[in-house]
PDB file as gemmi writes it, atoms N, CA and C in Angstrom:
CRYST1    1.000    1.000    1.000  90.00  90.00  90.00 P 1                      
ATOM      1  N   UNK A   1       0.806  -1.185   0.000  1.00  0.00           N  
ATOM      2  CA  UNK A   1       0.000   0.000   0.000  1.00  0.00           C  
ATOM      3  C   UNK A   1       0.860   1.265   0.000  1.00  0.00           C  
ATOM      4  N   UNK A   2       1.771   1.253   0.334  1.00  0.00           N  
ATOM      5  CA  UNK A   2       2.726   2.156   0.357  1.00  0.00           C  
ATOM      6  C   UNK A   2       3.262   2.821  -0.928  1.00  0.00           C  
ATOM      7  N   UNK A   3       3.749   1.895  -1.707  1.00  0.00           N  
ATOM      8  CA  UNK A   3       3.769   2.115  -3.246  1.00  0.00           C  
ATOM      9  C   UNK A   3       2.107   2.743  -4.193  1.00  0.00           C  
ATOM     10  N   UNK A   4       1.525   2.354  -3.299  1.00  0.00           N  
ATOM     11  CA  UNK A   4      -0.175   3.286  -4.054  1.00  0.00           C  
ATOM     12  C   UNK A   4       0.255   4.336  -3.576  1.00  0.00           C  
ATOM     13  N   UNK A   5       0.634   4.783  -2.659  1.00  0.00           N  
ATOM     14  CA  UNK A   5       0.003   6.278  -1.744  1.00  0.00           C  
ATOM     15  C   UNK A   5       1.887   7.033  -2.316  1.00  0.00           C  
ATOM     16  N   UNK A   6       2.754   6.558  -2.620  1.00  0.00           N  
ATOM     17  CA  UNK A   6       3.756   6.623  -3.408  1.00  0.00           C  
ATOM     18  C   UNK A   6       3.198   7.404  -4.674  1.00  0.00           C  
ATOM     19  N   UNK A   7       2.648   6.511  -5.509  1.00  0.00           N  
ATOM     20  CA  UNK A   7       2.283   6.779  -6.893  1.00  0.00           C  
ATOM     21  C   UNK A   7       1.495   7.544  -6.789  1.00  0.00           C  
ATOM     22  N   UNK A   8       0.610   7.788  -5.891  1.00  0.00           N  
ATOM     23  CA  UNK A   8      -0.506   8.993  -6.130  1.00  0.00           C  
ATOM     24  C   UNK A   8       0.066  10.555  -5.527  1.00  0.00           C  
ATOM     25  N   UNK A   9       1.420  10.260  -4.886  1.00  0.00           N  
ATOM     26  CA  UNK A   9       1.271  11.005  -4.254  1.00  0.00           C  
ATOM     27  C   UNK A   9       2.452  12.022  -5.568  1.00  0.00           C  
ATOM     28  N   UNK A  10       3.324  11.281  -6.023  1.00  0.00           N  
ATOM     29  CA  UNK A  10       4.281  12.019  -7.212  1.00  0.00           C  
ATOM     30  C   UNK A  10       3.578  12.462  -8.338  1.00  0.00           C  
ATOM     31  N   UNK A  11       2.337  11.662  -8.350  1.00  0.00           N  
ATOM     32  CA  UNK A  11       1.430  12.539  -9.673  1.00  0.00           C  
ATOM     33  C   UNK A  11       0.627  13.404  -9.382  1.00  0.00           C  
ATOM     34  N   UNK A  12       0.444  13.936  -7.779  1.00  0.00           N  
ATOM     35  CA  UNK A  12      -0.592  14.728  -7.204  1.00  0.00           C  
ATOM     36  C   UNK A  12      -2.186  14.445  -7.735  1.00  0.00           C  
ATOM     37  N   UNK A  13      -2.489  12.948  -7.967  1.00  0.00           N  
ATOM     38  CA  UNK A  13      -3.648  12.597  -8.166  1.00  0.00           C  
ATOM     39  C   UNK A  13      -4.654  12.711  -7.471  1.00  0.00           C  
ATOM     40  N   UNK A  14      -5.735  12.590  -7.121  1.00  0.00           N  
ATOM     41  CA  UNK A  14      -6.482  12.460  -5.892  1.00  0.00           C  
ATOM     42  C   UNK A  14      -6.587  11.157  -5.630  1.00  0.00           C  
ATOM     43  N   UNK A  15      -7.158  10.765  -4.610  1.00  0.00           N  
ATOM     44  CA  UNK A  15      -7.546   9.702  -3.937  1.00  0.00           C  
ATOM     45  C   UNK A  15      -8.670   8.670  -4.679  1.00  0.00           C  
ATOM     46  N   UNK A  16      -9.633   9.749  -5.476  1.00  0.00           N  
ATOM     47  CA  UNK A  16     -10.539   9.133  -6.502  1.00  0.00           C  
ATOM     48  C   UNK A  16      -9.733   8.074  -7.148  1.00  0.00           C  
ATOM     49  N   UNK A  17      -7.749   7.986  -7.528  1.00  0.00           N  
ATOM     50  CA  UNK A  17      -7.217   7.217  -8.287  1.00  0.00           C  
ATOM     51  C   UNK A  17      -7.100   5.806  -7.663  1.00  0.00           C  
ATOM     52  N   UNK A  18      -7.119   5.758  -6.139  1.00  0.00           N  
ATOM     53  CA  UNK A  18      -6.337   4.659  -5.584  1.00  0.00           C  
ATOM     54  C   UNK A  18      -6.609   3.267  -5.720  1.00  0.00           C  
ATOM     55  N   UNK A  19      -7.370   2.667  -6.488  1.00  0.00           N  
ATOM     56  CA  UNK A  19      -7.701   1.281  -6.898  1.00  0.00           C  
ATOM     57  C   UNK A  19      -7.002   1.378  -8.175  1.00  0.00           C  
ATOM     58  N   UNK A  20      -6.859   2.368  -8.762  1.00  0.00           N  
ATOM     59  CA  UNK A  20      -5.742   2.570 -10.035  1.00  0.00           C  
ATOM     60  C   UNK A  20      -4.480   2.765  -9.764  1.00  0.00           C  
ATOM     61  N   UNK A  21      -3.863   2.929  -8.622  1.00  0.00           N  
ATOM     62  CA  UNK A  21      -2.917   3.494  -8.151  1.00  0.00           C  
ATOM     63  C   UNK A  21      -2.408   1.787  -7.973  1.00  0.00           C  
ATOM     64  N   UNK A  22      -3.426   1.134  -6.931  1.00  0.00           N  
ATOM     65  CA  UNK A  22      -2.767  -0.151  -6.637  1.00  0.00           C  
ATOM     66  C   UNK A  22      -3.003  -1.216  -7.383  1.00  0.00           C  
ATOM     67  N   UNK A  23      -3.633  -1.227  -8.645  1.00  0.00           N  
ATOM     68  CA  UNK A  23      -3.439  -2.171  -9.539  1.00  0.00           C  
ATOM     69  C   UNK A  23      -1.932  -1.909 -10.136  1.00  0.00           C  
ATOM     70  N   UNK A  24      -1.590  -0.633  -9.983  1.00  0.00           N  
ATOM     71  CA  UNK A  24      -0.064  -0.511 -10.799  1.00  0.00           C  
ATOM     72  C   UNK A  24       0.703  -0.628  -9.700  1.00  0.00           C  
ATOM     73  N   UNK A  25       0.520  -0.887  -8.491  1.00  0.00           N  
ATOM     74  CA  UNK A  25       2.050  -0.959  -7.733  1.00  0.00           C  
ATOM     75  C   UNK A  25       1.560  -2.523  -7.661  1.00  0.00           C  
ATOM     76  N   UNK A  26       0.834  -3.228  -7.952  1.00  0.00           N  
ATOM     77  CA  UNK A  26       0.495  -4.772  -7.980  1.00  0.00           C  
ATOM     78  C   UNK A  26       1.305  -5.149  -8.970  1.00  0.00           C  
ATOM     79  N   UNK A  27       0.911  -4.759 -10.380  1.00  0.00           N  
ATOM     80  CA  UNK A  27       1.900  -4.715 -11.363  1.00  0.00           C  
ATOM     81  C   UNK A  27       3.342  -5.045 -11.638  1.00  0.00           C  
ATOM     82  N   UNK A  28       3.849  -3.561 -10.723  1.00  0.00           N  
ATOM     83  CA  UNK A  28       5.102  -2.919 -10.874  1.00  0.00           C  
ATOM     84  C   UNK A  28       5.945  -4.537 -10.105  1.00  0.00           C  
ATOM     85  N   UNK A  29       5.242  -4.703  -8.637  1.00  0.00           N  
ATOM     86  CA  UNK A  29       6.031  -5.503  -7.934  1.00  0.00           C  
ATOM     87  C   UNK A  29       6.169  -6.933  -8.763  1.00  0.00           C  
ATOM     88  N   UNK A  30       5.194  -7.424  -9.822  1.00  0.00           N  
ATOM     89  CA  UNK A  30       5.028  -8.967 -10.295  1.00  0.00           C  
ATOM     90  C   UNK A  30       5.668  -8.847 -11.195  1.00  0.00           C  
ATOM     91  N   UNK A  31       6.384  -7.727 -11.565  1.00  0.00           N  
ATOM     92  CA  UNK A  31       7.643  -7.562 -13.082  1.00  0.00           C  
ATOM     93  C   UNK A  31       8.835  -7.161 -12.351  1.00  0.00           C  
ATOM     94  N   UNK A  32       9.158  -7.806 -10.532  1.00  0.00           N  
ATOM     95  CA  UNK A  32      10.079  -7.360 -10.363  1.00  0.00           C  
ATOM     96  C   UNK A  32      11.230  -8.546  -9.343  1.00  0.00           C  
ATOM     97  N   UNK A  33      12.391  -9.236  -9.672  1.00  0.00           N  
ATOM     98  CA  UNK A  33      12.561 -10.097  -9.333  1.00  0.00           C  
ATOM     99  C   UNK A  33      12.840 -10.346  -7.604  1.00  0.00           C  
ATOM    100  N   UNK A  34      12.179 -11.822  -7.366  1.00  0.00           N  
ATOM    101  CA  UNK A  34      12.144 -11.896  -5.699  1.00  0.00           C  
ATOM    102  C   UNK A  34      13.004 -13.026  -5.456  1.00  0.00           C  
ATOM    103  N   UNK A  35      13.367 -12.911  -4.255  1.00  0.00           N  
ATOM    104  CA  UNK A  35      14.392 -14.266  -3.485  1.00  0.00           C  
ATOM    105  C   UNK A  35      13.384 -15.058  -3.582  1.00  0.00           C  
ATOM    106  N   UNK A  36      11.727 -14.947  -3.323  1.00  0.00           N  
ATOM    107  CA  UNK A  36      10.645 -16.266  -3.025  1.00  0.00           C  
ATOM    108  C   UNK A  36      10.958 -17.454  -4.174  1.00  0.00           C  
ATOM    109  N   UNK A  37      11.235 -16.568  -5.485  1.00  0.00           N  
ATOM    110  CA  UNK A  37      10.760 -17.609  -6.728  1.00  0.00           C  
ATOM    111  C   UNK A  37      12.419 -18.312  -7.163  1.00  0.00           C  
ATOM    112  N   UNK A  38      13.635 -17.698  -6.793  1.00  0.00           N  
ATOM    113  CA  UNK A  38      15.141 -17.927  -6.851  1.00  0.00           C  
ATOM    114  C   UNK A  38      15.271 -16.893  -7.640  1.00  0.00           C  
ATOM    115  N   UNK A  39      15.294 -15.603  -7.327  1.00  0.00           N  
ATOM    116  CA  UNK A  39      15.567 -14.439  -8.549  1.00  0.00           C  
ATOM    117  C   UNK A  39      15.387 -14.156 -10.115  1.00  0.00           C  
ATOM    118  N   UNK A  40      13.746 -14.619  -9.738  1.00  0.00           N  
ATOM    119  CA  UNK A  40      12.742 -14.848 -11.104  1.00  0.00           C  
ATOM    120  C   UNK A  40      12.056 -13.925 -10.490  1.00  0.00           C  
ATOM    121  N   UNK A  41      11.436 -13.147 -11.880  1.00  0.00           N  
ATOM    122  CA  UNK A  41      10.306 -12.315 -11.436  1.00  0.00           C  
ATOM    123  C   UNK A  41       8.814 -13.189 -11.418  1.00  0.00           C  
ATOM    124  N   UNK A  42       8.085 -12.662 -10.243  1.00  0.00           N  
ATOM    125  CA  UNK A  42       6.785 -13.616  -9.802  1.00  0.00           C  
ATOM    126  C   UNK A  42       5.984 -13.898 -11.150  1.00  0.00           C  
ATOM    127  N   UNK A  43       5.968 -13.128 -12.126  1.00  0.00           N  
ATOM    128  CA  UNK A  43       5.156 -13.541 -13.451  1.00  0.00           C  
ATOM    129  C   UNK A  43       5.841 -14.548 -14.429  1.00  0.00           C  
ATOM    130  N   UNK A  44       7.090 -14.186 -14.559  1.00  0.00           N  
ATOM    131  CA  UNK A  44       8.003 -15.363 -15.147  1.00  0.00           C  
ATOM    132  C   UNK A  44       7.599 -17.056 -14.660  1.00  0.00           C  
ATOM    133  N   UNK A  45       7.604 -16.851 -13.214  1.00  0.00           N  
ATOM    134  CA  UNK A  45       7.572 -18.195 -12.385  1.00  0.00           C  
ATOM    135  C   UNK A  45       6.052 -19.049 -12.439  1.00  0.00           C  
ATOM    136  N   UNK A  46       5.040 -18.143 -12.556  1.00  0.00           N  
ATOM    137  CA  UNK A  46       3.813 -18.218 -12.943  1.00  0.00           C  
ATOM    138  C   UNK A  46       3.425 -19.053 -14.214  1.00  0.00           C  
ATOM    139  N   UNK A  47       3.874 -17.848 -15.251  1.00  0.00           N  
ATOM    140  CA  UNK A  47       3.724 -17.829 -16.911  1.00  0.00           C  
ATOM    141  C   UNK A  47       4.320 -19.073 -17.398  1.00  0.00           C  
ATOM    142  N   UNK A  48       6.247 -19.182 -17.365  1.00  0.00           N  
ATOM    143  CA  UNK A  48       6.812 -19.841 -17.441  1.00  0.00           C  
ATOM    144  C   UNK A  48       7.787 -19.258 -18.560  1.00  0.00           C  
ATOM    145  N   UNK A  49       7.084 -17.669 -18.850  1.00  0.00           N  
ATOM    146  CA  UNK A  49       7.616 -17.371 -19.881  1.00  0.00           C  
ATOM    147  C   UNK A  49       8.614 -15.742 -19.447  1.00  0.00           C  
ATOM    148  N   UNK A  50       9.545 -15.657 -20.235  1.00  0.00           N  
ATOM    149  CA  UNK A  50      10.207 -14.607 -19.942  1.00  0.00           C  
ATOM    150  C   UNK A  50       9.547 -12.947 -20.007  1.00  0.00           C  
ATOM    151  N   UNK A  51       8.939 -12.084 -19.191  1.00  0.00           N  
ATOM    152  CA  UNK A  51       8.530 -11.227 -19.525  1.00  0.00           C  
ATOM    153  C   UNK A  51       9.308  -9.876 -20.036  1.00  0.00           C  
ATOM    154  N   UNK A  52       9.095  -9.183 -20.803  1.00  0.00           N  
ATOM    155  CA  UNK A  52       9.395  -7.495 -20.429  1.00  0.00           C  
ATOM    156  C   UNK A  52       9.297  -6.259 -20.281  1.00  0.00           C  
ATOM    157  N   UNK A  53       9.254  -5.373 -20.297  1.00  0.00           N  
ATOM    158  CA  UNK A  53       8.910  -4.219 -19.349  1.00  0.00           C  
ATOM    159  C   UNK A  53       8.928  -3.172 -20.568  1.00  0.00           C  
ATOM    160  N   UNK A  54       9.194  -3.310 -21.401  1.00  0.00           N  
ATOM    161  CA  UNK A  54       9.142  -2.426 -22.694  1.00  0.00           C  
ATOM    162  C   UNK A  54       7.876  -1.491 -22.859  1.00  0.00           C  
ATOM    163  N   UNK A  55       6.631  -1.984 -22.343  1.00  0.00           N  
ATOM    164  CA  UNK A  55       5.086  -1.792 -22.854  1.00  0.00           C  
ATOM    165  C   UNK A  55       4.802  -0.524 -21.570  1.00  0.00           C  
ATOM    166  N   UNK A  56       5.484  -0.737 -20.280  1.00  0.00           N  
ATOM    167  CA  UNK A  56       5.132   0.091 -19.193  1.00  0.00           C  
ATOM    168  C   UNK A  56       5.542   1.593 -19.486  1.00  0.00           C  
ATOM    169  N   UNK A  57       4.210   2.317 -19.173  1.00  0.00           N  
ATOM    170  CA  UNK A  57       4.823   3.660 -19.029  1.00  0.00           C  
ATOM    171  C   UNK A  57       4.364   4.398 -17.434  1.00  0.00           C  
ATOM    172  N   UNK A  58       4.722   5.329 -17.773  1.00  0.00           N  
ATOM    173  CA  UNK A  58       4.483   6.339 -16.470  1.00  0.00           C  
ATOM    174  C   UNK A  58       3.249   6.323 -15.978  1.00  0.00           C  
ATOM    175  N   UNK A  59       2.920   6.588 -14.744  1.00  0.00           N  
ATOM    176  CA  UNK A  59       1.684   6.172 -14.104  1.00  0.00           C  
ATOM    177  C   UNK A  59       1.122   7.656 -14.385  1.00  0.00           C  
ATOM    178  N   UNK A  60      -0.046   7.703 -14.152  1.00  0.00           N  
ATOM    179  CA  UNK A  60      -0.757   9.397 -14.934  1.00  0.00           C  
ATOM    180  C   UNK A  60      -0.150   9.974 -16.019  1.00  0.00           C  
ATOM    181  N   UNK A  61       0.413   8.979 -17.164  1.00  0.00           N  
ATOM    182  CA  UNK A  61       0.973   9.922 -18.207  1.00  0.00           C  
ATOM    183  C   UNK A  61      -0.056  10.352 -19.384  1.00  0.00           C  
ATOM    184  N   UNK A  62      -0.154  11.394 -20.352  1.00  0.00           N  
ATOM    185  CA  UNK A  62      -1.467  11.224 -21.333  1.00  0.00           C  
ATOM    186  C   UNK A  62      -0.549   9.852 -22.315  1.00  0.00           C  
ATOM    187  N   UNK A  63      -1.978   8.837 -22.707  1.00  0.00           N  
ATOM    188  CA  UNK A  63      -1.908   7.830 -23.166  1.00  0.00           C  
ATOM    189  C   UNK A  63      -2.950   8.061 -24.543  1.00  0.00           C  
ATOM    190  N   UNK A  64      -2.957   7.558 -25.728  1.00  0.00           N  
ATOM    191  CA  UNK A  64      -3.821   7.391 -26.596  1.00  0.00           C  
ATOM    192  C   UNK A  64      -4.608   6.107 -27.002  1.00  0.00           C  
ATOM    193  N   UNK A  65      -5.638   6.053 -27.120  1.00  0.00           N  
ATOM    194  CA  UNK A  65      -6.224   4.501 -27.824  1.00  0.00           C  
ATOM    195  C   UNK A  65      -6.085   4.384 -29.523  1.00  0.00           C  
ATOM    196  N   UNK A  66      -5.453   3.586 -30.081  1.00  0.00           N  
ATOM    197  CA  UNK A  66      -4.934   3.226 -31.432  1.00  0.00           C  
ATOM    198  C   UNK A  66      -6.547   2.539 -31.287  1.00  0.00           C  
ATOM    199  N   UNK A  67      -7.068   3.096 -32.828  1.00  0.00           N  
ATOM    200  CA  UNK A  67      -8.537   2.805 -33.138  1.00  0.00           C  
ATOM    201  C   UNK A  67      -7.847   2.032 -34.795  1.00  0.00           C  
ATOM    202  N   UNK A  68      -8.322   0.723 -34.989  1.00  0.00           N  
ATOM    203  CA  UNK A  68      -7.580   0.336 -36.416  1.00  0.00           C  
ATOM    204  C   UNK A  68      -8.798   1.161 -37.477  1.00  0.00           C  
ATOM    205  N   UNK A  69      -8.328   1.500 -38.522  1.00  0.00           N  
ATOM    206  CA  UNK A  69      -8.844   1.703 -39.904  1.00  0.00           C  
ATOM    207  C   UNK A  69     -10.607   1.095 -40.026  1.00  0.00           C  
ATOM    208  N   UNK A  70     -10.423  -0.020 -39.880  1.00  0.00           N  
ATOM    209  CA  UNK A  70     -11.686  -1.409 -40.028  1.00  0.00           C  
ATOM    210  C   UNK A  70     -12.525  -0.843 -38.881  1.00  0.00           C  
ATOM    211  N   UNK A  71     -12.055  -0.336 -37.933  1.00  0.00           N  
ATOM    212  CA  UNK A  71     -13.425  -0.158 -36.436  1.00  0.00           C  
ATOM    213  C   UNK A  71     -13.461   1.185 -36.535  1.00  0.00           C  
ATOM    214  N   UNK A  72     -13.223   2.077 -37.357  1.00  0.00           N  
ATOM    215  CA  UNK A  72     -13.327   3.677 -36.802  1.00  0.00           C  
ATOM    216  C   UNK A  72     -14.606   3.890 -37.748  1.00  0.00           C  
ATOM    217  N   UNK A  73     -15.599   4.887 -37.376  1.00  0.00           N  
ATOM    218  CA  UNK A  73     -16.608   5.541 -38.074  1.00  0.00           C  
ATOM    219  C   UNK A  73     -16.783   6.649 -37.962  1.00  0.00           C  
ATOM    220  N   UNK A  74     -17.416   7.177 -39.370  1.00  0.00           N  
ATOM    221  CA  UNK A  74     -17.437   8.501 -39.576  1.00  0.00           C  
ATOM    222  C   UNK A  74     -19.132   9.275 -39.337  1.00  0.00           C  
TER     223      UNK A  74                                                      
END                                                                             
């Protein structure tokens, strides 16, 4: 919980965010490696598969939705 009230607190979000706040420090910690699993990250050990971190961005950053060609209307 600490890491929520962390994240909300560097983006000066309100409190309205904090179930959004702690789905991403839920996140942050399962892409991050632990002594529990032998210095595997908890999703690796899960999955079985190697994850990476490429896709993560900043918590409150502006984000866009990619709409394909085929689903957009005029």
């Amino acid at each position: 919980m600490d890491m929520a009230r962390s994240i909300l607190k560097a983006t000066h979000f309100p409190n309205d965010y904090w179930a959004e706040a702690v789905h991403c420090a839920v996140y942050i910690l399962n892409k991050c490696p632990t002594k529990a699993v032998m210095n595997k990250v908890p999703e690796e050990a899960w999955s079985g598969r190697k994850q990476g971190v490429t896709h993560m961005k900043v918590f409150g950053c502006v984000a866009y939705a990619h709409i394909p060609d085929q689903l957009r209307k005029k």
